[in-house]
Short mmCIF file of C-alpha atoms in Angstrom, two decimals:
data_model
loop_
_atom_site.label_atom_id
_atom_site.label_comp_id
_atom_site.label_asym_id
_atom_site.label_seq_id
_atom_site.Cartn_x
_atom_site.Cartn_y
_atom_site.Cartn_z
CA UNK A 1 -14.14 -27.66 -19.42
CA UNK A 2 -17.09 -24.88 -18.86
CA UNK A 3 -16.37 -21.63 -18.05
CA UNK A 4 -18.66 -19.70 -15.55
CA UNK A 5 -18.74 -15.93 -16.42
CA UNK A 6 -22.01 -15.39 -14.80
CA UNK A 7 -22.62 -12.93 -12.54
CA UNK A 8 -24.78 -13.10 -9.15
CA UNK A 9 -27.98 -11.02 -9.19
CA UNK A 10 -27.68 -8.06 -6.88
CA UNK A 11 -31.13 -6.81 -5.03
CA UNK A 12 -32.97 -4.26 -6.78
CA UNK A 13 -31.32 -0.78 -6.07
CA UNK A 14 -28.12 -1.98 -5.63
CA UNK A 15 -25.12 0.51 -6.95
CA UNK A 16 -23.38 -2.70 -7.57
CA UNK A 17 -25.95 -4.37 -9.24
CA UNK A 18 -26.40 -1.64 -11.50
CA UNK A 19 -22.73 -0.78 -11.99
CA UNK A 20 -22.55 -4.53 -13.34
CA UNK A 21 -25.47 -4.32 -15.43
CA UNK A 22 -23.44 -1.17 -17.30
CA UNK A 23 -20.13 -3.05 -17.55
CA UNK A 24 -19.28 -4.94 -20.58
CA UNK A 25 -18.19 -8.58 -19.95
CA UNK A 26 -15.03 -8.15 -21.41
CA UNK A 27 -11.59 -7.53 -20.30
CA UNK A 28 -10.52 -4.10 -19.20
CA UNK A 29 -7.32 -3.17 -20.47
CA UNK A 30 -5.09 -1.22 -17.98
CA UNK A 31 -2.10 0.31 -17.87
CA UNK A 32 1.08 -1.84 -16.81
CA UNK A 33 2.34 -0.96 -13.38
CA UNK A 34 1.83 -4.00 -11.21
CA UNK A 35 0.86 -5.70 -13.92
CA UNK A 36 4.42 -7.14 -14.98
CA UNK A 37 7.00 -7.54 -12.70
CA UNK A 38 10.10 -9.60 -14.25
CA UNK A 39 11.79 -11.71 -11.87
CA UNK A 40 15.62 -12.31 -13.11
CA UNK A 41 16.57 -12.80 -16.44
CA UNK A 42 13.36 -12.49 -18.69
CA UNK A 43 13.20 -13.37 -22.39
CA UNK A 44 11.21 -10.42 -24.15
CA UNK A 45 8.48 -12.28 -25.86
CA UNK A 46 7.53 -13.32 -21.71
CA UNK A 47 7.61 -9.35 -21.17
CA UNK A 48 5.89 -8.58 -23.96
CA UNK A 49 3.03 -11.05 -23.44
CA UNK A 50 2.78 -9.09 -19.92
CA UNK A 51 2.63 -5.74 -21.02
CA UNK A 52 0.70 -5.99 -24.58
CA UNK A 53 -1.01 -9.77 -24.11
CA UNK A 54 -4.34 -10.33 -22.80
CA UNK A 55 -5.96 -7.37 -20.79
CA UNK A 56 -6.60 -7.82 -17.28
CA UNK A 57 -9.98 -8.99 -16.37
CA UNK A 58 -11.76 -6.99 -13.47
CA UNK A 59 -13.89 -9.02 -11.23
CA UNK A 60 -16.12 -8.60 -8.56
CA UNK A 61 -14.84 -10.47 -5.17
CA UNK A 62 -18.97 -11.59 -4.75
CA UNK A 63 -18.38 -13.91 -7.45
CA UNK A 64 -15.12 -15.69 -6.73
CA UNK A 65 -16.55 -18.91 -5.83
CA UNK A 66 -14.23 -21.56 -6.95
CA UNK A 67 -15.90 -22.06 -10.13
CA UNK A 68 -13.37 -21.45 -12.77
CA UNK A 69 -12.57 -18.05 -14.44
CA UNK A 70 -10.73 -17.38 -17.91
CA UNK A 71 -8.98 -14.85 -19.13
CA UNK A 72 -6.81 -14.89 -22.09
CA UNK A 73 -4.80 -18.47 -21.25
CA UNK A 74 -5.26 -18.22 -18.05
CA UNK A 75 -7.62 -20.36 -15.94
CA UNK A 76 -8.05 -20.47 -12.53
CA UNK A 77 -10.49 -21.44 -9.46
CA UNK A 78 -10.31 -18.99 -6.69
CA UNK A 79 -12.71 -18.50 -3.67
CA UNK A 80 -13.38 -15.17 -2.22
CA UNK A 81 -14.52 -15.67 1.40
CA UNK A 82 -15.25 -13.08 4.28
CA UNK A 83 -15.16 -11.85 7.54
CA UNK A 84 -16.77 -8.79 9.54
CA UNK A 85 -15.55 -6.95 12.28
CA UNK A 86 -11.79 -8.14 11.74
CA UNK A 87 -10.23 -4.22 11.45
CA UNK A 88 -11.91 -0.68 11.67
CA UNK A 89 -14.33 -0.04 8.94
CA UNK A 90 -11.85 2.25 7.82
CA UNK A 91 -9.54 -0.61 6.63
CA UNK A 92 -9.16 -4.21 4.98
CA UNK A 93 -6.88 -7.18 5.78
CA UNK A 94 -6.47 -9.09 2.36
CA UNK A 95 -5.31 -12.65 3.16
CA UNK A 96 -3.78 -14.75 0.41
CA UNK A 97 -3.92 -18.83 0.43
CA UNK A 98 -3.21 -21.66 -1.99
CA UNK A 99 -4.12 -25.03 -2.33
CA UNK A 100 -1.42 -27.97 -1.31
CA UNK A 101 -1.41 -28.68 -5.39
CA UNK A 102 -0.94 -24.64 -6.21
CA UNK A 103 3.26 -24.35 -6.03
CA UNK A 104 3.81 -21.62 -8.68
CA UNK A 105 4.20 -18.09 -7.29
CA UNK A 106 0.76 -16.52 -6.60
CA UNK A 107 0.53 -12.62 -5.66
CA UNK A 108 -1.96 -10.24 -4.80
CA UNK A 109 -0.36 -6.26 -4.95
CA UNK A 110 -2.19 -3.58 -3.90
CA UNK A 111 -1.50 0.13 -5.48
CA UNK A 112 -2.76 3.06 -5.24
CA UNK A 113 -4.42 6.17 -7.17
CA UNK A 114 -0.52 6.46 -8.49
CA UNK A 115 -0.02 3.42 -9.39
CA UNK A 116 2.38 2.98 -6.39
CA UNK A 117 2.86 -0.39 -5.15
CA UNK A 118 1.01 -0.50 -1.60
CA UNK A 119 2.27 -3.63 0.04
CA UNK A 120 2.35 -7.34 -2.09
CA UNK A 121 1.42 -10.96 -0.28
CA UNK A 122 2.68 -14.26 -2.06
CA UNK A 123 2.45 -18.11 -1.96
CA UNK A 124 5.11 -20.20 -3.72
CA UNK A 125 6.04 -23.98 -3.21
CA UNK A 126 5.51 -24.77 0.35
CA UNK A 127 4.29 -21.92 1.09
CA UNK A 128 0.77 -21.87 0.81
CA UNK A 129 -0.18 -18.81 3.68
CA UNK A 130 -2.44 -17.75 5.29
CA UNK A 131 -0.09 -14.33 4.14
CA UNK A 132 -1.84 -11.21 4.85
CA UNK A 133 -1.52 -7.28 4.86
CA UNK A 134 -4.04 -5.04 6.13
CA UNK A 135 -4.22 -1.19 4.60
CA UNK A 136 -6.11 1.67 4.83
CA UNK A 137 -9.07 1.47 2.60
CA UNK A 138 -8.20 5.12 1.44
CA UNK A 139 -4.26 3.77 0.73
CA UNK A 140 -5.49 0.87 -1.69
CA UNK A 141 -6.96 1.67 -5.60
CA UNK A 142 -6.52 -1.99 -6.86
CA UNK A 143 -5.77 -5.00 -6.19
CA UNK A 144 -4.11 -7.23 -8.64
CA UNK A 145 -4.39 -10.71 -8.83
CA UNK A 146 -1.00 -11.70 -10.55
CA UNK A 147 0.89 -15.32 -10.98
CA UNK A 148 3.87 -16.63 -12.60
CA UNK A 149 4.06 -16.69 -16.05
CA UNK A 150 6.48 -17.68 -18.80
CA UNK A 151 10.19 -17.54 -17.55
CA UNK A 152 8.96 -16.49 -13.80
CA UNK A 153 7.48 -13.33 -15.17
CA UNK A 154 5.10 -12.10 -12.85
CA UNK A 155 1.77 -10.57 -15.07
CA UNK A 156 -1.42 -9.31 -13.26
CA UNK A 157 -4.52 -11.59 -14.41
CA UNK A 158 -7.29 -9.98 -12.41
CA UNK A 159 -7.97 -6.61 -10.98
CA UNK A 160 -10.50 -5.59 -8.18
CA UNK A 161 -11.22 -2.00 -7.94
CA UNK A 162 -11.92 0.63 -5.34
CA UNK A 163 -15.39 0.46 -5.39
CA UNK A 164 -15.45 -3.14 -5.44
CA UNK A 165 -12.95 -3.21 -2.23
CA UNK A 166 -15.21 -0.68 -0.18
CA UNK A 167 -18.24 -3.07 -0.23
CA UNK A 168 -15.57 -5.21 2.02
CA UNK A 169 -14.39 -2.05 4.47
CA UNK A 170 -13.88 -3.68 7.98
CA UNK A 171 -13.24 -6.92 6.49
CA UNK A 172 -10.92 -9.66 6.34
CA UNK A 173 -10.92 -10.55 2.24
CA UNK A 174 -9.31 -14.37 2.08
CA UNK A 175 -8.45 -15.10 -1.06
CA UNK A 176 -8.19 -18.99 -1.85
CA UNK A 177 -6.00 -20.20 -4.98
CA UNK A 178 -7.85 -23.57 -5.46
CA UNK A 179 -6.32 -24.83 -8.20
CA UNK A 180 -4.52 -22.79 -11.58
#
């Protein structure tokens, strides 16, 4: 299998563009808050993986296209689409889909500057959304892409960050599990 880490080309003059251009490709390692959430009984190798394993890979909502991303062992294809004019420019509504083939529990958890969990959407078995939440744009720091792991243990894959969420104010953010 290939794996696309390639980034779109922003215009010339773009603060994204050039905030991209200064990022490493690699993972950025954050602290645990969302990013493991046991669900019943865990075995502590499954907690450990969460909280010391692979870092959490920020990405940039622009380039989830439903080309497949890695990080650590985790693959997945997820599409990032858009739409204006949905809630006041002062807000987002982050819908959360799966694919008819995606059964294990998919989340997206939003948090704030604290760390404080700001509202969480799922899809798990036959439920494959549309789930959605909409927030206050200044309410939301991250958002966490997280899925089930080893023993049901919920770890946080992906991140998107404030910045990255702003470029969407006003906008409906559906996020499409294609396939894990």
């Amino acid at each position: 299998m290939q794996v696309i880490q390639q980034h779109r080309e922003r215009p010339a003059g773009s603060d994204l563009g050039q905030r991209r251009a200064d990022r490493a490709e690699q993972p950025v390692a954050l602290e645990a808050s969302a990013a493991a959430r046991p669900a019943g009984g865990v075995g502590v190798e499954a907690i450990h993986e969460c909280l010391f394993g692979p870092s959490i890979l920020e990405v940039d909502l622009d380039d989830l296209d439903g080309q497949l991303i890695t990080n650590g062992g985790s693959s997945d294809r997820i599409r990032a689409t858009f739409r204006s004019g949905v809630v006041p420019a002062t807000q987002i509504r982050i819908t959360l889909r799966s694919a008819a083939t995606v059964t294990a529990r998919k989340e997206l958890t939003a948090e704030d500057v604290l760390g404080t969990d700001k509202g969480t959407i799922f899809t798990q078995d036959a439920n494959h959304g549309p789930n959605s939440m909409t927030r206050s744009l200044a309410a939301v720091n991250k958002l966490f892409f997280l899925k089930a792991k080893a023993f049901g243990v919920m770890c946080a894959v992906y991140v998107v960050d404030s910045f990255e969420l702003s470029q969407h104010a006003g906008q409906e953010i559906i996020i499409n599990r294609l396939a894990d």
